[in-house]
Amino acid sequence: MSKFWSPFVKDLVPYVPGEQPKLAKLVKLNTNENPYGPSPKAIAAMHAELGDSLRLYPDPNSDRLKQAVADYYGVSTVEVFVGNGSDEVLAHAFHGLFQHGKPLLFPDVTYSFYPVYCGLYGIQHEALALDEQFQIRPEDYARPNGGIIFPNPNAPTGCLLPLDAIERILQGSPDSVVLVDEAYIDFGGETAIKLVHKYPNLLVTQTLSKSRSLAGLRVGIAVGHPDLIEALERIKNSFNSYPLDRMAIVGAAAAFEDVDYFRATCQQVIDSREAVVAGLQAHGFEVLPSAANFVFARHPQRDAATLAAGLREQGVIVRHFKQARIAQFLRITIGAPEQNQALLDALGSLL
Ligand code: PMP
């Protein structure tokens, strides 16, 4: 801390991302990246952009990408917002769409960036307990609030909330924004984007980091009523007019257009997930039902932190969270088949 800091900076508790190790030979199953690379068409589009055009600023509205998203989901471009990773899209939503003076509601086991943004933007919040099956209880959210946010599937549990339960949450809070963070929706869930024409208070965010395997490019999207999108645009244009660079706009648009590659690689991850679940169960783990590209598993007799450390010694990195209710779980990203096998073999030697 120094005398040059604004007073609020000393109270900030920033988000701590999962480790990004420098050693390439580690089996990296800790930050939910996709083992299959981005669409070859996305890579070709970025190669084509890499040249003299980088002299020029990018399109501040990212129209090419918005059109690709709008076409994919059958919505209008005025219902689409794009940003530098869904973390940035979420930041703008926290900044401008949640009311102050009433608590923002989210589950008590959820994406740990939410309380960080609450701290940054001075938003009160209340974390509501999940039920015994680690599921969100829609009826708990029908209470006064300044907004509601949850990932679907939830993170880090992987548990999916069906659309009818999401509708009950929306109907219980018609006067506040309900944000459904669909970072992992493509691995087995049904998108709430289908509901945006029915509920003007619904905002759905997604990322290209997971199912489209572009975590390194940093692109996220939001879909919702044009009034919600307009608020995000105003905030974005008061912060950074060009959040997406030229490579990101063309690469992300091509990734959305390459539907065949997207579907085939998502299906490979889903198939591998079933194999990992079976392997973990054979080792005695209890695994929560996952609709994501990771599983959340605990061993009834073994300490999760010790297991994570043991795996690390064998070159396999998974994620362990210290929060009391989930401290006995490991969050394991679904990797390529040989990575998944390396994980199961390493666990076998530790048990
Ligand atoms: N939401 C959830 C639930 C996540 O797990 C993540 C990834 N850590 C994000 C949003 C952010 O993804 P990105 O910024 O890479 O788009």
Coordinates of C-alpha atoms and ligand atoms in Angstrom, one line a residue:
M1 CA 0.0 0.0 0.0
S2 CA 1.2 3.5 -0.7
K3 CA 0.0 7.1 -0.2
F4 CA -0.8 7.2 -3.9
W5 CA -3.6 4.6 -3.6
S6 CA -7.2 5.6 -3.6
P7 CA -8.7 4.6 -0.2
F8 CA -11.0 1.9 -1.8
V9 CA -8.1 0.1 -3.4
K10 CA -6.7 -1.0 0.0
D11 CA -10.0 -2.8 0.7
L12 CA -10.2 -4.7 -2.6
V13 CA -10.0 -8.5 -2.3
P14 CA -9.3 -9.5 -5.9
Y15 CA -10.2 -12.7 -7.6
V16 CA -7.5 -15.4 -7.7
P17 CA -7.5 -17.4 -10.9
G18 CA -6.5 -21.0 -11.1
E19 CA -2.8 -21.7 -11.6
Q20 CA -1.3 -21.3 -15.1
P21 CA 1.9 -23.3 -14.8
K22 CA 4.7 -22.7 -17.2
L23 CA 5.6 -26.4 -17.5
A24 CA 4.0 -27.8 -20.7
K25 CA 4.3 -31.4 -19.7
L26 CA 1.9 -31.1 -16.7
V27 CA -1.5 -32.7 -17.2
K28 CA -3.5 -29.5 -16.7
L29 CA -7.0 -30.2 -15.5
N30 CA -7.5 -27.2 -13.2
T31 CA -9.1 -24.3 -15.2
N32 CA -11.7 -25.9 -17.5
E33 CA -10.0 -25.3 -20.8
N34 CA -10.9 -27.4 -23.8
P35 CA -8.5 -30.1 -24.8
Y36 CA -9.5 -29.8 -28.5
G37 CA -8.1 -26.7 -30.1
P38 CA -10.2 -23.9 -31.6
S39 CA -12.0 -24.4 -34.9
P40 CA -9.5 -24.5 -37.8
K41 CA -11.7 -22.0 -39.5
A42 CA -11.3 -19.6 -36.6
I43 CA -7.5 -20.0 -36.8
A44 CA -7.6 -19.4 -40.5
A45 CA -9.7 -16.3 -40.1
M46 CA -7.2 -14.9 -37.5
H47 CA -4.3 -15.7 -39.8
A48 CA -6.0 -13.8 -42.6
E49 CA -6.4 -10.8 -40.3
L50 CA -2.7 -10.8 -39.1
G51 CA -1.1 -8.2 -41.3
D52 CA -1.4 -4.6 -42.3
S53 CA -5.0 -4.2 -41.1
L54 CA -3.7 -4.3 -37.5
R55 CA -2.6 -0.7 -38.2
L56 CA -6.3 0.3 -38.0
Y57 CA -8.5 0.3 -34.9
P58 CA -11.0 -2.5 -34.9
D59 CA -14.8 -2.1 -35.3
P60 CA -15.9 -0.6 -31.9
N61 CA -19.2 -2.5 -32.3
S62 CA -17.8 -5.8 -33.3
D63 CA -20.7 -6.1 -35.8
R64 CA -19.3 -9.1 -37.6
L65 CA -19.2 -11.1 -34.3
K66 CA -22.6 -9.8 -33.2
Q67 CA -24.1 -10.9 -36.5
A68 CA -22.6 -14.4 -36.1
V69 CA -24.0 -14.7 -32.6
A70 CA -27.4 -13.3 -33.6
D71 CA -27.6 -15.8 -36.5
Y72 CA -26.6 -18.7 -34.3
Y73 CA -29.2 -18.0 -31.7
G74 CA -31.9 -16.6 -34.0
V75 CA -32.0 -13.2 -32.2
S76 CA -31.4 -9.6 -33.4
T77 CA -28.0 -7.9 -33.2
V78 CA -29.4 -5.3 -30.8
E79 CA -30.0 -8.1 -28.4
V80 CA -26.3 -9.1 -28.4
F81 CA -23.4 -7.6 -26.4
V82 CA -19.7 -8.8 -26.8
G83 CA -16.8 -8.2 -24.5
N84 CA -13.2 -9.1 -23.6
G85 CA -14.0 -12.4 -21.9
S86 CA -17.3 -13.1 -20.1
D87 CA -15.6 -11.8 -16.9
E88 CA -15.6 -8.3 -18.5
V89 CA -19.2 -8.7 -19.7
L90 CA -20.1 -9.7 -16.1
A91 CA -18.2 -6.7 -14.7
H92 CA -20.3 -4.3 -16.8
A93 CA -23.5 -6.0 -15.7
F94 CA -22.5 -5.7 -12.1
H95 CA -21.6 -2.1 -12.7
G96 CA -24.8 -1.0 -14.4
L97 CA -27.7 -3.5 -14.1
F98 CA -27.9 -4.5 -10.4
Q99 CA -29.8 -2.1 -8.1
H100 CA -28.0 -0.7 -5.0
G101 CA -29.7 -0.7 -1.6
K102 CA -31.1 -4.2 -2.0
P103 CA -29.0 -7.4 -1.9
L104 CA -27.8 -9.1 -5.1
L105 CA -28.7 -12.8 -4.6
F106 CA -26.5 -15.7 -5.6
P107 CA -25.9 -19.3 -4.4
D108 CA -23.4 -19.8 -1.6
V109 CA -21.4 -22.2 -3.7
T110 CA -20.8 -20.4 -6.9
Y111 CA -18.3 -18.6 -9.2
S112 CA -16.0 -16.8 -6.8
F113 CA -15.8 -13.7 -9.0
Y114 CA -19.3 -12.6 -8.0
P115 CA -18.4 -11.4 -4.5
V116 CA -15.3 -9.7 -5.9
Y117 CA -17.4 -7.6 -8.3
C118 CA -19.7 -6.8 -5.4
G119 CA -16.7 -5.4 -3.5
L120 CA -15.5 -3.5 -6.5
Y121 CA -18.8 -1.8 -7.2
G122 CA -20.1 -1.5 -3.6
I123 CA -23.1 -3.9 -4.2
Q124 CA -24.7 -5.6 -1.1
H125 CA -25.1 -9.3 -1.6
E126 CA -26.6 -12.4 0.0
A127 CA -25.5 -15.9 -0.6
L128 CA -28.3 -18.5 -0.5
A129 CA -27.5 -22.0 0.6
L130 CA -27.8 -24.8 -2.0
D131 CA -29.9 -27.9 -1.0
E132 CA -28.4 -31.2 0.2
Q133 CA -27.9 -32.3 -3.5
F134 CA -26.0 -29.0 -4.1
Q135 CA -28.9 -27.7 -6.2
I136 CA -30.3 -24.2 -6.3
R137 CA -33.7 -23.8 -4.7
P138 CA -35.7 -21.4 -7.0
E139 CA -38.3 -20.6 -4.2
D140 CA -35.5 -19.1 -2.0
Y141 CA -34.9 -16.4 -4.6
A142 CA -38.5 -15.0 -4.4
R143 CA -37.5 -12.3 -1.8
P144 CA -36.6 -8.6 -2.2
N145 CA -33.5 -8.2 -4.2
G146 CA -31.5 -5.9 -6.4
G147 CA -30.7 -8.6 -8.9
I148 CA -30.0 -12.4 -9.1
I149 CA -27.0 -14.1 -10.7
F150 CA -26.0 -17.8 -10.9
P151 CA -24.0 -19.9 -13.3
N152 CA -25.9 -22.6 -15.2
P153 CA -24.5 -25.2 -14.9
N154 CA -23.3 -24.0 -11.5
A155 CA -19.6 -23.6 -10.9
P156 CA -17.8 -25.4 -9.4
T157 CA -20.4 -28.0 -8.9
G158 CA -21.4 -28.6 -12.5
C159 CA -25.1 -29.1 -11.5
L160 CA -27.7 -28.0 -14.0
L161 CA -30.9 -26.1 -13.3
P162 CA -33.7 -26.9 -15.8
L163 CA -35.3 -24.0 -17.7
D164 CA -38.7 -24.4 -15.8
A165 CA -36.8 -23.7 -12.6
I166 CA -35.1 -20.6 -14.1
E167 CA -38.6 -19.4 -15.2
R168 CA -39.8 -19.7 -11.6
I169 CA -36.9 -17.5 -10.5
L170 CA -37.7 -15.0 -13.2
Q171 CA -41.3 -14.9 -12.4
G172 CA -40.5 -14.3 -8.7
S173 CA -38.4 -11.2 -9.4
P174 CA -39.9 -9.4 -12.4
D175 CA -38.5 -6.0 -11.3
S176 CA -34.8 -7.0 -11.1
V177 CA -32.3 -8.3 -13.6
V178 CA -31.7 -12.1 -13.5
L179 CA -28.4 -12.9 -15.0
V180 CA -27.8 -16.6 -16.0
D181 CA -24.0 -17.1 -16.5
E182 CA -23.9 -19.9 -19.1
A183 CA -20.1 -20.4 -19.3
Y184 CA -20.6 -24.2 -19.4
I185 CA -24.0 -24.5 -21.0
D186 CA -22.9 -26.2 -24.2
F187 CA -21.7 -29.4 -22.4
G188 CA -25.2 -30.7 -21.7
G189 CA -27.6 -27.9 -20.8
E190 CA -30.4 -26.0 -22.6
T191 CA -29.7 -22.3 -23.0
A192 CA -32.0 -19.7 -21.4
I193 CA -31.5 -17.5 -24.5
K194 CA -34.7 -19.2 -25.6
L195 CA -36.5 -17.2 -22.9
V196 CA -35.1 -13.7 -23.6
H197 CA -38.2 -12.7 -25.7
K198 CA -40.5 -13.7 -22.8
Y199 CA -38.6 -12.0 -19.9
P200 CA -37.2 -8.5 -20.5
N201 CA -35.3 -8.8 -17.2
L202 CA -33.3 -11.8 -18.3
L203 CA -29.6 -11.5 -19.3
V204 CA -27.7 -14.5 -20.4
T205 CA -23.9 -14.5 -20.7
Q206 CA -21.7 -17.0 -22.4
T207 CA -18.0 -17.4 -23.1
L208 CA -15.9 -18.6 -26.0
S209 CA -13.3 -19.9 -23.5
K210 CA -14.8 -23.3 -22.9
S211 CA -16.9 -24.9 -25.6
R212 CA -15.3 -23.0 -28.4
S213 CA -11.8 -23.5 -27.0
L214 CA -10.7 -19.8 -27.2
A215 CA -9.7 -19.0 -23.6
G216 CA -6.6 -17.3 -24.8
L217 CA -8.5 -14.9 -27.1
R218 CA -10.7 -13.5 -24.4
V219 CA -14.2 -13.2 -25.8
G220 CA -17.6 -13.3 -24.0
I221 CA -21.1 -12.5 -25.0
A222 CA -24.4 -11.4 -23.5
V223 CA -27.9 -11.8 -25.0
G224 CA -31.0 -10.1 -23.6
H225 CA -33.6 -7.3 -24.1
P226 CA -32.2 -4.4 -26.2
D227 CA -32.6 -2.1 -23.1
L228 CA -30.3 -4.3 -21.1
I229 CA -27.8 -4.4 -24.0
E230 CA -28.0 -0.7 -24.4
A231 CA -26.9 -0.3 -20.7
L232 CA -23.9 -2.6 -21.3
E233 CA -23.0 -0.6 -24.4
R234 CA -23.1 2.7 -22.5
I235 CA -20.8 1.3 -19.8
K236 CA -18.4 -0.3 -22.3
N237 CA -18.2 3.0 -24.2
S238 CA -17.4 4.8 -21.0
F239 CA -14.6 2.4 -20.2
N240 CA -13.0 1.0 -23.4
S241 CA -14.5 1.6 -26.9
Y242 CA -12.4 -1.2 -28.4
P243 CA -12.5 -4.2 -26.0
L244 CA -12.2 -6.7 -28.8
D245 CA -9.3 -6.5 -31.1
R246 CA -9.4 -7.4 -34.9
M247 CA -8.2 -10.9 -34.3
A248 CA -10.8 -11.6 -31.6
I249 CA -13.7 -10.3 -33.7
V250 CA -12.9 -12.4 -36.8
G251 CA -11.7 -15.5 -34.8
A252 CA -14.8 -15.5 -32.5
A253 CA -17.2 -15.0 -35.4
A254 CA -15.7 -17.9 -37.4
A255 CA -15.9 -20.1 -34.3
F256 CA -19.6 -19.3 -34.0
E257 CA -20.1 -20.1 -37.7
D258 CA -18.3 -23.4 -37.6
V259 CA -21.2 -25.3 -36.0
D260 CA -20.0 -28.8 -37.1
Y261 CA -16.6 -28.5 -35.4
F262 CA -18.3 -27.0 -32.3
R263 CA -20.8 -29.8 -32.0
A264 CA -18.3 -32.6 -32.7
T265 CA -15.8 -31.4 -30.1
C266 CA -18.5 -30.7 -27.4
Q267 CA -19.7 -34.3 -27.9
Q268 CA -16.2 -35.7 -27.5
V269 CA -15.9 -33.8 -24.1
I270 CA -19.3 -35.1 -23.0
D271 CA -18.3 -38.7 -23.9
S272 CA -15.0 -38.4 -22.1
R273 CA -16.9 -36.9 -19.1
E274 CA -18.9 -40.1 -18.8
A275 CA -15.7 -42.2 -18.9
V276 CA -14.1 -40.0 -16.2
V277 CA -17.2 -40.3 -14.0
A278 CA -17.1 -44.1 -14.3
G279 CA -13.3 -44.2 -13.6
L280 CA -13.7 -42.0 -10.5
Q281 CA -16.6 -44.0 -9.2
A282 CA -14.5 -47.2 -9.7
H283 CA -12.0 -45.5 -7.4
G284 CA -14.7 -45.0 -4.7
F285 CA -15.4 -41.3 -5.5
E286 CA -18.9 -39.7 -5.2
V287 CA -19.4 -37.5 -8.3
L288 CA -22.0 -34.8 -8.5
P289 CA -24.1 -35.0 -11.8
S290 CA -22.3 -32.7 -14.2
A291 CA -23.5 -30.9 -17.3
A292 CA -20.2 -29.1 -17.6
N293 CA -16.7 -29.8 -19.0
F294 CA -15.5 -30.7 -15.4
V295 CA -16.7 -32.9 -12.6
F296 CA -16.9 -32.2 -8.9
A297 CA -16.0 -35.3 -6.9
R298 CA -15.2 -36.3 -3.3
H299 CA -13.8 -39.5 -1.8
P300 CA -15.5 -40.5 1.4
Q301 CA -12.3 -41.6 3.1
R302 CA -9.6 -39.3 1.7
D303 CA -8.8 -35.7 2.3
A304 CA -9.2 -33.7 -0.9
A305 CA -6.4 -31.2 -0.3
T306 CA -4.0 -34.1 0.3
L307 CA -5.2 -35.8 -2.9
A308 CA -4.7 -32.6 -4.9
A309 CA -1.2 -32.2 -3.5
G310 CA -0.4 -35.9 -4.3
L311 CA -1.7 -35.5 -7.9
R312 CA 0.4 -32.4 -8.3
E313 CA 3.5 -34.3 -7.3
Q314 CA 2.7 -36.7 -10.1
G315 CA 2.3 -33.9 -12.6
V316 CA -1.6 -33.7 -12.6
I317 CA -3.2 -30.4 -11.6
V318 CA -6.8 -30.2 -10.5
R319 CA -8.6 -27.5 -8.5
H320 CA -9.3 -27.6 -4.8
F321 CA -11.3 -24.9 -3.0
K322 CA -10.9 -24.2 0.7
Q323 CA -14.5 -23.0 1.3
A324 CA -15.9 -25.2 4.2
R325 CA -18.9 -26.8 2.4
I326 CA -16.8 -27.9 -0.6
A327 CA -13.4 -28.5 1.0
Q328 CA -13.7 -32.2 0.5
F329 CA -14.2 -32.0 -3.3
L330 CA -11.9 -31.9 -6.2
R331 CA -12.9 -30.0 -9.4
I332 CA -11.5 -31.9 -12.3
T333 CA -11.5 -30.6 -15.9
I334 CA -12.3 -33.1 -18.6
G335 CA -9.2 -33.4 -20.7
A336 CA -8.2 -35.5 -23.8
P337 CA -8.6 -39.3 -23.2
E338 CA -4.8 -39.7 -22.4
Q339 CA -4.9 -36.9 -19.9
N340 CA -8.0 -38.4 -18.2
Q341 CA -6.3 -41.7 -18.1
A342 CA -3.2 -40.1 -16.5
L343 CA -5.5 -38.6 -13.9
L344 CA -7.2 -41.9 -13.1
D345 CA -3.8 -43.7 -12.9
A346 CA -2.3 -41.1 -10.6
L347 CA -5.4 -41.3 -8.3
G348 CA -5.2 -45.1 -8.4
S349 CA -1.6 -44.9 -7.0
L350 CA -2.7 -42.5 -4.2
L351 CA -5.7 -44.4 -2.9
Ligands
PMP1 N1 -18.3 -17.6 -15.5 C1 -18.0 -18.8 -14.9 C2 -19.0 -19.5 -14.1 C3 -16.7 -19.3 -15.1 O1 -16.3 -20.4 -14.5 C4 -15.8 -18.5 -15.9 C5 -14.4 -19.0 -16.1 N2 -13.5 -19.0 -15.0 C6 -16.2 -17.3 -16.4 C7 -17.5 -16.9 -16.2 C8 -15.3 -16.4 -17.2 O2 -14.9 -16.9 -18.4 P1 -14.1 -16.0 -19.4 O3 -13.8 -14.7 -18.7 O4 -12.9 -16.8 -19.8 O5 -15.0 -15.7 -20.5

